[in-house]
CSV table of C-alpha atoms in Angstrom, one decimal:
chain,number,residue,atom,x,y,z
A,1,MET,CA,-11.7,2.2,-23.7
A,2,HIS,CA,-15.0,0.7,-24.4
A,3,ARG,CA,-14.5,-1.8,-20.9
A,4,PHE,CA,-13.5,1.1,-18.9
A,5,ILE,CA,-17.0,2.5,-19.8
A,6,ARG,CA,-18.9,-0.8,-19.6
A,7,ARG,CA,-17.2,-0.5,-16.0
A,8,ILE,CA,-18.8,2.8,-14.6
A,9,LEU,CA,-21.8,2.2,-16.1
A,10,ASN,CA,-22.3,-0.8,-14.3
A,11,LEU,CA,-21.9,0.5,-11.0
A,12,THR,CA,-24.1,2.1,-8.7
A,13,PRO,CA,-22.4,2.4,-5.4
A,14,SER,CA,-25.3,3.1,-2.9
A,15,ALA,CA,-27.1,0.1,-4.7
A,16,ARG,CA,-23.9,-2.5,-4.0
A,17,HIS,CA,-23.4,-1.0,-0.4
A,18,LEU,CA,-27.3,-1.8,0.8
A,19,ALA,CA,-26.6,-4.9,-0.4
A,20,ALA,CA,-23.7,-6.1,1.3
A,21,ARG,CA,-25.0,-5.0,4.2
A,22,ALA,CA,-28.0,-7.7,3.7
A,23,ASN,CA,-25.9,-10.4,2.1
A,24,ALA,CA,-21.5,-10.1,1.9
A,25,ILE,CA,-21.3,-13.4,0.4
A,26,GLU,CA,-23.8,-12.9,-2.1
A,27,GLY,CA,-22.5,-9.8,-2.8
A,28,VAL,CA,-19.5,-10.9,-3.5
A,29,GLU,CA,-20.7,-13.8,-5.7
A,30,ALA,CA,-23.0,-11.7,-7.6
A,31,SER,CA,-20.3,-8.7,-8.4
A,32,LEU,CA,-17.4,-11.3,-9.8
A,33,SER,CA,-20.7,-13.5,-11.6
A,34,GLY,CA,-19.4,-11.9,-15.0
A,35,SER,CA,-15.6,-12.2,-14.7
A,36,ARG,CA,-15.8,-16.3,-14.3
A,37,TYR,CA,-14.5,-16.0,-18.2
A,38,PHE,CA,-11.3,-13.8,-17.7
A,39,ILE,CA,-10.5,-16.4,-14.3
A,40,GLY,CA,-11.1,-19.4,-16.7
A,41,ILE,CA,-7.9,-17.6,-19.3
A,42,LEU,CA,-6.1,-16.6,-16.0
A,43,MET,CA,-6.3,-20.3,-14.9
A,44,THR,CA,-5.0,-21.4,-18.5
A,45,ILE,CA,-2.7,-18.5,-19.2
A,46,GLY,CA,-0.8,-19.5,-15.8
A,47,VAL,CA,-0.4,-23.0,-17.2
A,48,LEU,CA,1.2,-21.9,-20.0
A,49,PHE,CA,3.2,-19.7,-18.2
A,50,SER,CA,4.2,-20.9,-14.6
A,51,CYS,CA,7.2,-19.1,-13.5
A,52,SER,CA,10.5,-21.3,-13.2
A,53,PRO,CA,11.3,-21.2,-9.5
A,54,ASN,CA,7.6,-22.4,-8.8
A,55,GLU,CA,8.5,-25.5,-11.4
A,56,ARG,CA,10.8,-26.5,-10.0
A,57,GLN,CA,9.7,-26.2,-6.7
A,58,ALA,CA,7.1,-28.6,-7.3
A,59,GLU,CA,9.3,-31.2,-9.3
A,60,GLU,CA,11.7,-31.5,-6.5
A,61,GLY,CA,8.0,-31.8,-3.4
A,62,LYS,CA,10.6,-28.6,-1.9
A,63,GLN,CA,8.2,-27.0,0.5
A,64,LYS,CA,6.5,-24.0,-0.3
A,65,TYR,CA,8.2,-20.4,-0.4
A,66,ASN,CA,7.6,-18.2,2.8
A,67,VAL,CA,6.1,-14.8,2.2
A,68,LEU,CA,7.4,-11.5,3.9
A,69,PHE,CA,5.1,-9.5,2.9
A,70,ILE,CA,6.1,-6.0,3.4
A,71,SER,CA,3.6,-3.0,3.7
A,72,VAL,CA,4.2,1.3,3.6
A,73,ASP,CA,2.2,3.8,4.3
A,74,ASP,CA,1.9,6.9,1.9
A,75,LEU,CA,5.0,6.6,-0.1
A,76,ARG,CA,5.6,8.4,-3.0
A,77,THR,CA,7.3,6.6,-6.3
A,78,GLU,CA,9.8,9.1,-5.2
A,79,LEU,CA,12.7,6.9,-4.2
A,80,ASN,CA,16.2,5.9,-5.5
A,81,CYS,CA,15.5,3.3,-7.1
A,82,TYR,CA,12.6,5.0,-8.9
A,83,GLY,CA,14.9,7.1,-10.7
A,84,ALA,CA,14.8,9.6,-7.3
A,85,SER,CA,18.5,10.1,-6.5
A,86,HIS,CA,18.3,13.0,-4.0
A,87,ILE,CA,16.3,9.9,-1.9
A,88,LYS,CA,18.7,8.0,0.5
A,89,SER,CA,16.7,4.3,0.1
A,90,PRO,CA,19.8,2.2,-0.2
A,91,ASN,CA,17.3,-1.3,1.4
A,92,ILE,CA,14.5,-0.8,-0.7
A,93,ASP,CA,17.3,0.1,-3.6
A,94,ARG,CA,19.0,-3.5,-2.6
A,95,LEU,CA,15.5,-5.2,-2.8
A,96,ALA,CA,15.0,-3.9,-6.4
A,97,ALA,CA,17.6,-5.1,-7.3
A,98,GLU,CA,16.9,-8.4,-6.4
A,99,GLY,CA,13.4,-8.8,-8.0
A,100,VAL,CA,11.3,-6.8,-10.7
A,101,ARG,CA,9.9,-3.4,-10.5
A,102,PHE,CA,6.9,-2.2,-11.1
A,103,ARG,CA,6.8,1.5,-12.9
A,104,GLU,CA,3.5,1.8,-13.3
A,105,ALA,CA,1.6,-0.3,-10.5
A,106,HIS,CA,-1.6,1.9,-9.0
A,107,VAL,CA,-3.6,1.3,-5.9
A,108,GLN,CA,-7.8,1.2,-6.7
A,109,GLN,CA,-8.5,3.9,-4.6
A,110,ALA,CA,-6.1,6.1,-2.8
A,111,ILE,CA,-7.2,6.4,0.8
A,112,CYS,CA,-5.6,4.0,3.6
A,113,MET,CA,-8.8,2.4,4.8
A,114,ALA,CA,-9.8,1.3,1.2
A,115,SER,CA,-6.8,0.4,0.1
A,116,ARG,CA,-5.6,-1.9,1.7
A,117,ALA,CA,-9.5,-3.3,2.1
A,118,SER,CA,-9.5,-3.6,-1.5
A,119,ILE,CA,-6.0,-5.5,-1.6
A,120,LEU,CA,-6.3,-7.9,1.4
A,121,SER,CA,-9.2,-9.4,0.4
A,122,GLY,CA,-9.0,-9.0,-3.6
A,123,ILE,CA,-12.1,-7.2,-4.5
A,124,ARG,CA,-11.9,-3.6,-5.7
A,125,PRO,CA,-13.6,-1.2,-3.8
A,126,GLU,CA,-16.5,-0.4,-5.5
A,127,LYS,CA,-17.5,-3.4,-4.4
A,128,GLN,CA,-19.3,-4.1,-1.3
A,129,GLY,CA,-19.0,-0.5,-0.3
A,130,ILE,CA,-15.5,-0.8,0.6
A,131,TYR,CA,-14.6,2.6,-0.8
A,132,THR,CA,-16.2,4.0,2.3
A,133,GLY,CA,-13.5,2.9,4.2
A,134,GLU,CA,-15.1,0.8,6.8
A,135,SER,CA,-13.9,-2.2,8.4
A,136,VAL,CA,-13.6,-5.7,6.7
A,137,ALA,CA,-15.4,-7.2,9.7
A,138,ASP,CA,-18.2,-4.6,9.1
A,139,LEU,CA,-18.6,-4.8,5.2
A,140,MET,CA,-17.7,-8.5,4.1
A,141,PRO,CA,-17.1,-11.0,7.3
A,142,ASP,CA,-17.0,-14.0,5.6
A,143,VAL,CA,-14.6,-12.8,2.9
A,144,LEU,CA,-11.0,-15.0,2.4
A,145,THR,CA,-8.7,-12.4,2.8
A,146,MET,CA,-4.7,-13.2,1.8
A,147,ASN,CA,-3.5,-13.8,5.2
A,148,MET,CA,-6.4,-15.8,6.0
A,149,PHE,CA,-5.9,-18.1,3.2
A,150,PHE,CA,-2.4,-18.7,3.7
A,151,LYS,CA,-3.8,-20.2,7.1
A,152,GLU,CA,-5.7,-22.8,5.9
A,153,ASN,CA,-3.4,-23.1,3.1
A,154,GLY,CA,-1.0,-24.7,5.8
A,155,TYR,CA,1.0,-21.4,6.4
A,156,ASN,CA,1.6,-20.1,10.1
A,157,ILE,CA,1.0,-15.9,9.5
A,158,ALA,CA,2.0,-13.8,11.7
A,159,ALA,CA,1.4,-9.8,11.6
A,160,ALA,CA,3.0,-6.7,13.1
A,161,GLY,CA,2.3,-2.8,12.2
A,162,LYS,CA,0.0,-1.8,10.2
A,163,ILE,CA,-1.7,-4.3,8.0
A,164,TYR,CA,-5.3,-3.4,7.9
A,165,HIS,CA,-6.1,0.2,8.8
A,166,HIS,CA,-8.6,-0.8,12.0
A,167,GLY,CA,-8.0,-2.3,14.6
A,168,ILE,CA,-10.7,-4.8,14.6
A,169,ASP,CA,-9.7,-6.6,11.9
A,170,HIS,CA,-6.2,-6.6,12.8
A,171,GLU,CA,-7.8,-8.7,16.0
A,172,LYS,CA,-9.8,-10.8,14.0
A,173,GLN,CA,-8.1,-11.7,11.3
A,174,PHE,CA,-4.8,-12.8,13.3
A,175,GLY,CA,-5.8,-13.3,17.3
A,176,ALA,CA,-2.9,-13.8,18.8
A,177,ASP,CA,-0.3,-14.2,16.0
A,178,TYR,CA,-0.5,-10.2,15.1
A,179,MET,CA,2.5,-8.5,17.2
A,180,ILE,CA,1.3,-5.6,19.8
A,181,PRO,CA,4.1,-3.2,20.2
A,182,LYS,CA,5.2,-1.6,23.5
A,183,LYS,CA,3.7,2.0,23.4
A,184,SER,CA,7.7,4.6,23.9
A,185,TRP,CA,5.5,6.9,22.3
A,186,THR,CA,2.3,9.4,22.7
A,187,GLY,CA,-0.8,10.6,21.2
A,188,ARG,CA,0.0,9.4,16.6
A,189,GLY,CA,3.7,9.2,17.6
A,190,TYR,CA,5.6,11.6,19.5
A,191,VAL,CA,8.7,11.0,22.2
A,192,THR,CA,9.8,15.1,22.7
A,193,LYS,CA,7.9,17.0,25.4
A,194,GLU,CA,7.6,19.7,22.6
A,195,ALA,CA,5.6,18.0,20.5
A,196,ILE,CA,3.7,16.3,23.6
A,197,ASN,CA,2.6,19.7,25.6
A,198,GLN,CA,1.4,20.5,22.0
A,199,ILE,CA,-1.7,17.9,21.7
A,200,SER,CA,-3.4,19.1,24.5
A,201,LEU,CA,-2.7,23.1,22.5
A,202,ASN,CA,-4.4,21.9,19.6
A,203,THR,CA,-8.3,21.9,20.7
A,204,THR,CA,-10.0,21.3,17.7
A,205,HIS,CA,-8.2,18.6,16.3
A,206,HIS,CA,-6.1,17.2,19.1
A,207,ARG,CA,-3.1,16.2,17.2
A,208,GLY,CA,0.3,17.5,18.1
A,209,PRO,CA,2.6,19.3,15.0
A,210,ALA,CA,2.9,17.5,11.8
A,211,TYR,CA,6.9,16.6,12.5
A,212,GLU,CA,8.8,16.0,15.2
A,213,ARG,CA,12.6,14.6,14.9
A,214,ALA,CA,14.4,13.2,18.2
A,215,ASP,CA,18.1,12.0,19.0
A,216,VAL,CA,16.4,8.8,19.8
A,217,HIS,CA,17.3,4.9,18.1
A,218,ASP,CA,14.6,3.4,15.6
A,219,THR,CA,12.9,1.1,17.9
A,220,ILE,CA,11.6,4.9,20.0
A,221,TYR,CA,9.2,5.1,17.7
A,222,LYS,CA,6.5,2.7,16.4
A,223,ASP,CA,7.9,1.5,12.9
A,224,GLY,CA,11.6,1.0,15.1
A,225,ILE,CA,9.4,-1.8,18.0
A,226,ASN,CA,7.2,-3.0,15.1
A,227,THR,CA,10.2,-3.7,13.1
A,228,LEU,CA,12.1,-5.6,15.6
A,229,ASN,CA,9.2,-7.7,16.9
A,230,ALA,CA,8.8,-8.7,12.9
A,231,VAL,CA,12.8,-9.7,13.3
A,232,ARG,CA,12.5,-11.8,16.0
A,233,LYS,CA,9.5,-13.5,15.3
A,234,LEU,CA,11.0,-14.8,12.6
A,235,GLU,CA,13.3,-16.3,14.7
A,236,GLU,CA,10.1,-18.2,15.9
A,237,LEU,CA,9.2,-19.1,12.3
A,238,GLU,CA,12.1,-20.5,11.1
A,239,LYS,CA,12.5,-23.1,13.1
A,240,SER,CA,8.9,-24.0,12.2
A,241,ASP,CA,8.4,-27.1,9.6
A,242,LYS,CA,5.8,-25.3,8.3
A,243,PRO,CA,6.5,-21.9,5.8
A,244,PHE,CA,5.4,-18.8,7.3
A,245,PHE,CA,3.5,-15.5,6.1
A,246,LEU,CA,4.5,-12.4,8.1
A,247,ALA,CA,3.2,-9.5,6.7
A,248,VAL,CA,5.1,-6.3,8.3
A,249,GLY,CA,3.1,-2.6,8.3
A,250,LEU,CA,5.6,-0.1,8.1
A,251,SER,CA,3.6,3.6,9.4
A,252,LYS,CA,5.7,6.0,8.0
A,253,PRO,CA,6.2,8.1,6.1
A,254,HIS,CA,2.5,8.6,7.0
A,255,LEU,CA,1.6,11.8,9.2
A,256,PRO,CA,2.7,12.6,11.2
A,257,PHE,CA,6.7,12.9,10.1
A,258,VAL,CA,7.9,11.4,13.2
A,259,ALA,CA,11.8,10.6,12.9
A,260,PRO,CA,15.2,9.9,14.8
A,261,THR,CA,17.4,13.0,14.1
A,262,LYS,CA,19.6,10.9,12.0
A,263,TYR,CA,17.5,10.1,9.5
A,264,TRP,CA,16.7,14.2,9.4
A,265,ASP,CA,20.7,14.5,8.7
A,266,MET,CA,20.5,12.6,5.4
A,267,TYR,CA,18.8,15.5,3.8
A,268,PRO,CA,20.4,19.0,4.4
A,269,GLU,CA,18.1,21.7,4.0
A,270,ALA,CA,20.0,23.6,1.3
A,271,SER,CA,19.6,20.1,-0.3
A,272,ILE,CA,15.3,19.9,-0.4
A,273,ALA,CA,13.6,21.3,-3.6
A,274,MET,CA,10.0,22.9,-4.2
A,275,PRO,CA,7.1,20.9,-6.1
A,276,GLU,CA,8.5,21.0,-10.8
A,277,ILE,CA,4.5,21.1,-10.2
A,278,ARG,CA,2.0,23.4,-8.0
A,279,GLU,CA,-0.4,24.2,-10.4
A,280,MET,CA,-3.4,22.3,-11.1
A,281,PRO,CA,-3.7,21.2,-14.0
A,282,GLY,CA,-5.4,21.4,-16.8
A,283,ASN,CA,-9.3,20.9,-17.8
A,284,SER,CA,-9.5,19.4,-13.6
A,285,GLY,CA,-12.4,20.6,-12.4
A,286,LYS,CA,-14.0,21.4,-8.8
A,287,TYR,CA,-14.0,17.0,-7.9
A,288,THR,CA,-10.2,16.4,-9.3
A,289,MET,CA,-9.0,17.3,-6.2
A,290,ARG,CA,-9.6,17.2,-2.3
A,291,LEU,CA,-7.7,20.5,-0.6
A,292,ALA,CA,-5.2,19.6,1.7
A,293,GLY,CA,-6.9,17.1,3.3
A,294,GLU,CA,-5.9,15.9,7.3
A,295,LEU,CA,-2.8,18.1,7.4
A,296,GLY,CA,-4.7,20.7,8.2
A,297,ASN,CA,-5.5,18.7,11.0
A,298,TYR,CA,-2.2,19.0,13.2
A,299,TYR,CA,-0.7,21.6,15.2
A,300,GLY,CA,0.2,24.6,13.4
A,301,MET,CA,-1.0,24.0,10.0
A,302,PRO,CA,-2.5,26.2,7.9
A,303,SER,CA,-6.8,24.9,8.2
A,304,ARG,CA,-7.7,22.8,5.0
A,305,TYR,CA,-8.5,26.4,2.3
A,306,GLU,CA,-5.4,28.4,3.2
A,307,ASP,CA,-2.4,27.8,1.3
A,308,ILE,CA,1.4,26.6,2.6
A,309,ASP,CA,3.6,28.8,2.3
A,310,ASN,CA,7.3,27.8,0.5
A,311,GLU,CA,9.1,27.7,3.6
A,312,THR,CA,6.2,25.0,5.4
A,313,THR,CA,6.4,23.4,2.3
A,314,LEU,CA,10.6,23.3,2.6
A,315,ILE,CA,10.5,21.6,5.5
A,316,LEU,CA,7.1,19.1,5.3
A,317,ARG,CA,9.2,18.0,2.4
A,318,ARG,CA,12.1,17.7,4.5
A,319,ALA,CA,10.4,15.5,7.3
A,320,TYR,CA,8.9,13.6,4.7
A,321,TYR,CA,12.2,12.4,2.9
A,322,ALA,CA,13.8,11.4,7.0
A,323,CYS,CA,10.7,9.5,7.6
A,324,VAL,CA,11.3,7.3,4.0
A,325,SER,CA,14.6,6.9,4.9
A,326,TYR,CA,13.8,5.3,8.1
A,327,ALA,CA,11.3,3.0,6.3
A,328,ASP,CA,14.1,2.0,4.4
A,329,ALA,CA,16.0,1.1,7.5
A,330,GLN,CA,13.5,-1.0,8.6
A,331,VAL,CA,13.0,-3.0,5.2
A,332,GLY,CA,16.6,-3.4,5.8
A,333,TYR,CA,17.2,-4.9,9.1
A,334,LEU,CA,13.9,-6.9,8.0
A,335,LEU,CA,15.8,-8.6,5.1
A,336,ASP,CA,19.3,-9.0,7.2
A,337,GLN,CA,17.2,-11.1,9.5
A,338,LEU,CA,16.5,-13.1,6.2
A,339,ASP,CA,19.9,-13.4,5.3
A,340,LYS,CA,21.1,-14.4,8.7
A,341,LEU,CA,18.7,-17.3,8.8
A,342,GLY,CA,19.3,-18.5,6.2
A,343,LEU,CA,15.7,-18.1,4.8
A,344,ARG,CA,16.3,-15.8,1.8
A,345,GLU,CA,16.5,-18.9,-0.7
A,346,ASN,CA,13.2,-19.5,0.0
A,347,THR,CA,11.5,-16.8,0.9
A,348,ILE,CA,8.9,-14.0,-1.7
A,349,VAL,CA,9.4,-11.0,-0.8
A,350,VAL,CA,7.1,-8.4,-1.9
A,351,LEU,CA,6.6,-4.8,-0.7
A,352,TRP,CA,4.1,-2.3,-1.7
A,353,GLY,CA,2.9,1.4,-1.0
A,354,ASP,CA,-0.7,1.8,-0.1
A,355,HIS,CA,-1.1,4.6,-2.4
A,356,GLY,CA,1.1,7.9,-3.4
A,357,TYR,CA,1.2,11.2,-1.5
A,358,LYS,CA,1.3,15.2,-2.6
A,359,LEU,CA,4.0,17.3,-0.9
A,360,GLY,CA,2.7,20.4,-2.3
A,361,ASP,CA,2.3,19.0,-5.8
A,362,TYR,CA,-0.4,20.8,-7.7
A,363,GLY,CA,-0.7,23.2,-4.4
A,364,ASN,CA,-2.0,20.4,-3.2
A,365,TRP,CA,-1.2,17.4,0.0
A,366,CYS,CA,-1.9,14.4,1.2
A,367,LYS,CA,-3.5,11.7,-2.0
A,368,TRP,CA,-7.2,11.2,-1.9
A,369,SER,CA,-7.5,11.3,-6.0
A,370,ASN,CA,-7.3,9.4,-9.0
A,371,MET,CA,-4.1,11.0,-10.1
A,372,ASP,CA,-1.2,9.6,-11.1
A,373,ILE,CA,0.6,11.2,-7.9
A,374,ASP,CA,-1.8,9.5,-5.6
A,375,THR,CA,-2.7,6.3,-6.9
A,376,ARG,CA,0.7,5.1,-8.4
A,377,ILE,CA,2.9,3.2,-5.3
A,378,PRO,CA,5.9,1.1,-5.2
A,379,LEU,CA,5.6,-2.1,-6.1
A,380,ILE,CA,8.6,-5.0,-5.8
A,381,PHE,CA,8.5,-8.3,-6.5
A,382,SER,CA,11.8,-10.6,-5.5
A,383,VAL,CA,11.2,-14.1,-5.7
A,384,PRO,CA,13.7,-17.3,-5.2
A,385,GLY,CA,15.3,-17.8,-8.6
A,386,GLY,CA,13.7,-14.9,-10.3
A,387,ARG,CA,14.2,-12.5,-12.4
A,388,LYS,CA,16.7,-9.6,-11.1
A,389,GLY,CA,17.1,-5.6,-11.7
A,390,GLU,CA,13.8,-6.0,-14.0
A,391,VAL,CA,11.7,-2.6,-14.2
A,392,VAL,CA,8.2,-3.1,-15.8
A,393,ASP,CA,5.9,-0.7,-17.6
A,394,ILE,CA,2.9,-2.5,-17.9
A,395,PRO,CA,0.3,-1.3,-15.9
A,396,VAL,CA,-1.0,-3.1,-13.1
A,397,GLU,CA,-3.2,-3.4,-9.9
A,398,ALA,CA,-2.4,-4.0,-6.2
A,399,LEU,CA,-5.4,-5.9,-6.7
A,400,ASP,CA,-2.8,-8.6,-9.0
A,401,ILE,CA,-1.0,-9.0,-5.8
A,402,TYR,CA,-3.0,-11.5,-4.1
A,403,PRO,CA,-3.4,-13.9,-7.0
A,404,THR,CA,0.3,-13.7,-7.8
A,405,LEU,CA,1.1,-14.8,-4.5
A,406,THR,CA,-1.6,-17.7,-5.1
A,407,ALA,CA,0.4,-19.1,-7.5
A,408,LEU,CA,4.2,-18.8,-6.7
A,409,CYS,CA,3.5,-20.0,-4.1
A,410,GLY,CA,1.6,-22.9,-5.8
A,411,MET,CA,-2.2,-23.2,-4.8
A,412,GLU,CA,-5.1,-22.2,-6.5
A,413,GLU,CA,-6.3,-19.0,-6.1
A,414,PRO,CA,-9.8,-18.3,-4.4
A,415,SER,CA,-12.7,-17.7,-6.8
A,416,HIS,CA,-13.4,-14.4,-6.0
A,417,LEU,CA,-10.4,-12.5,-6.7
A,418,GLU,CA,-10.4,-9.8,-9.3
A,419,GLY,CA,-7.2,-9.3,-9.9
A,420,LYS,CA,-4.9,-11.2,-12.4
A,421,SER,CA,-1.8,-13.2,-11.5
A,422,LEU,CA,1.9,-11.5,-12.7
A,423,ILE,CA,3.5,-14.5,-12.9
A,424,PRO,CA,3.3,-14.6,-17.0
A,425,ILE,CA,5.2,-10.2,-16.1
A,426,LEU,CA,7.2,-11.5,-13.6
A,427,ASN,CA,8.9,-14.4,-15.8
A,428,ASN,CA,9.7,-12.7,-18.3
A,429,PRO,CA,9.6,-8.8,-18.0
A,430,GLU,CA,9.0,-7.6,-21.3
A,431,HIS,CA,5.7,-9.6,-22.0
A,432,ARG,CA,2.1,-7.6,-22.1
A,433,ALA,CA,-0.1,-9.9,-20.7
A,434,GLU,CA,-4.0,-8.5,-22.5
A,435,SER,CA,-5.1,-9.0,-19.5
A,436,LYS,CA,-3.4,-5.9,-17.9
A,437,GLU,CA,-3.6,-3.0,-20.8
A,438,TYR,CA,-4.9,-0.7,-17.9
A,439,ALA,CA,-5.1,0.1,-14.5
A,440,PHE,CA,-8.8,1.5,-12.9
A,441,THR,CA,-8.9,3.4,-10.0
A,442,ILE,CA,-11.9,5.4,-8.5
A,443,TRP,CA,-12.2,8.2,-5.7
A,444,PRO,CA,-15.5,9.0,-4.0
A,445,GLN,CA,-17.0,12.7,-3.4
A,446,ASN,CA,-19.6,12.6,0.0
A,447,ARG,CA,-17.9,8.3,0.3
A,448,TRP,CA,-20.4,8.3,3.2
A,449,ASN,CA,-23.8,10.0,2.2
A,450,TYR,CA,-24.6,6.7,0.0
A,451,ASP,CA,-27.3,8.3,-2.2
A,452,LYS,CA,-25.7,11.9,-2.7
A,453,THR,CA,-22.0,9.8,-3.5
A,454,ILE,CA,-20.1,11.5,-6.4
A,455,MET,CA,-17.9,8.6,-8.0
A,456,GLY,CA,-15.1,9.3,-9.1
A,457,TYR,CA,-12.7,7.1,-12.1
A,458,ALA,CA,-9.4,7.0,-13.7
A,459,VAL,CA,-8.5,4.2,-16.6
A,460,LYS,CA,-4.8,4.2,-16.4
A,461,ASP,CA,-2.5,2.5,-19.6
A,462,GLY,CA,1.0,2.9,-18.8
A,463,ARG,CA,1.0,6.5,-20.9
A,464,PHE,CA,-2.3,8.2,-20.1
A,465,ASN,CA,-4.7,9.1,-17.2
A,466,TYR,CA,-8.1,10.1,-17.9
A,467,VAL,CA,-9.6,11.4,-15.4
């Protein structure tokens, strides 16, 4: 707890943001100067607890591992492999059975833009103004991102779907290596005439309905065509003598909850239950949660401060579940292609969510808080020759993905990374690393007005969440 208090006292968000605008590189180095000691400890631990698959690879002089990097937008830990038996997620379950699943993994800020920028840069969102959600290109144009690190180390890199939040980052980070799909949808992903017509009826926000179902092939919606492109890209990458880093970003189950009918049919109306906890937690205050968020921007949805009735709640939960199973199917296509091409034995697969999500829980919707339901994510590492079907209860951070992948692939991590390698835990899921006692998260109120930002903090130890 003393460490958590020191972290709070050292943060001055507005000052850090202005410093980042003046000089991004100096800001990164300054913000990390106090953590060199811990990086030294991390490097020592890496020697003592090196992952056996990585050791074997070095001994036999094999090619570096490939990396399949799968991100899923707005994905709760409400999955079958996480104990939610009502969810149909056979492919993510399969991946969990082939690797190590983290039960207490948390992003550092529960919003798409900042979470992704933090994960891919390796820097906490309270640094460099990341918490505002601006592009990496604007906030820290010279930072060595995860994908560029792999490229600099001789990897072929490629990406499809939502990896970064902003288009300018996809362009600058991947260039011609980013696969742009041919659109077969309108607006934010609609394919039915009714939904498309409702876009124009929403004169305030110009968004269609919050959900849609259509009797179409998976590839008519965005995630399906992006996955198809990634599957085809694997065929090309397999022929190269260089290892690859392939990032695939699935947009569902982000709003709008649109998915083919067959996934809706997996969840009969009578099977959908209301959220278990519908009241705000005790001792919460006006800054604990942000009401409703973006849901109110969609056609036919109540405005931000209006209650959502039970009937609408059940429909939205069903639509979300359908999108989860749709995204799960795309994961299955990717895993099947790895097997088909004989790539699985030399490819690390990591699946992660960019934050959690509320579906009427606490009488609230969407994300944007320090509550566990918003910050906890699915995180699964499947490493060739590694542990299988293991579950880790130790709190870890999404920031740990970058250093873990670099270490697994036998490369020296960049000095600016603020996460910790999870190799000791992957090698022994019962190992409790002192460097991973807590997970830290932030949520800023009024994040665009730097002089008036109210920063909220939380520290999680796997049992309690102190907000």
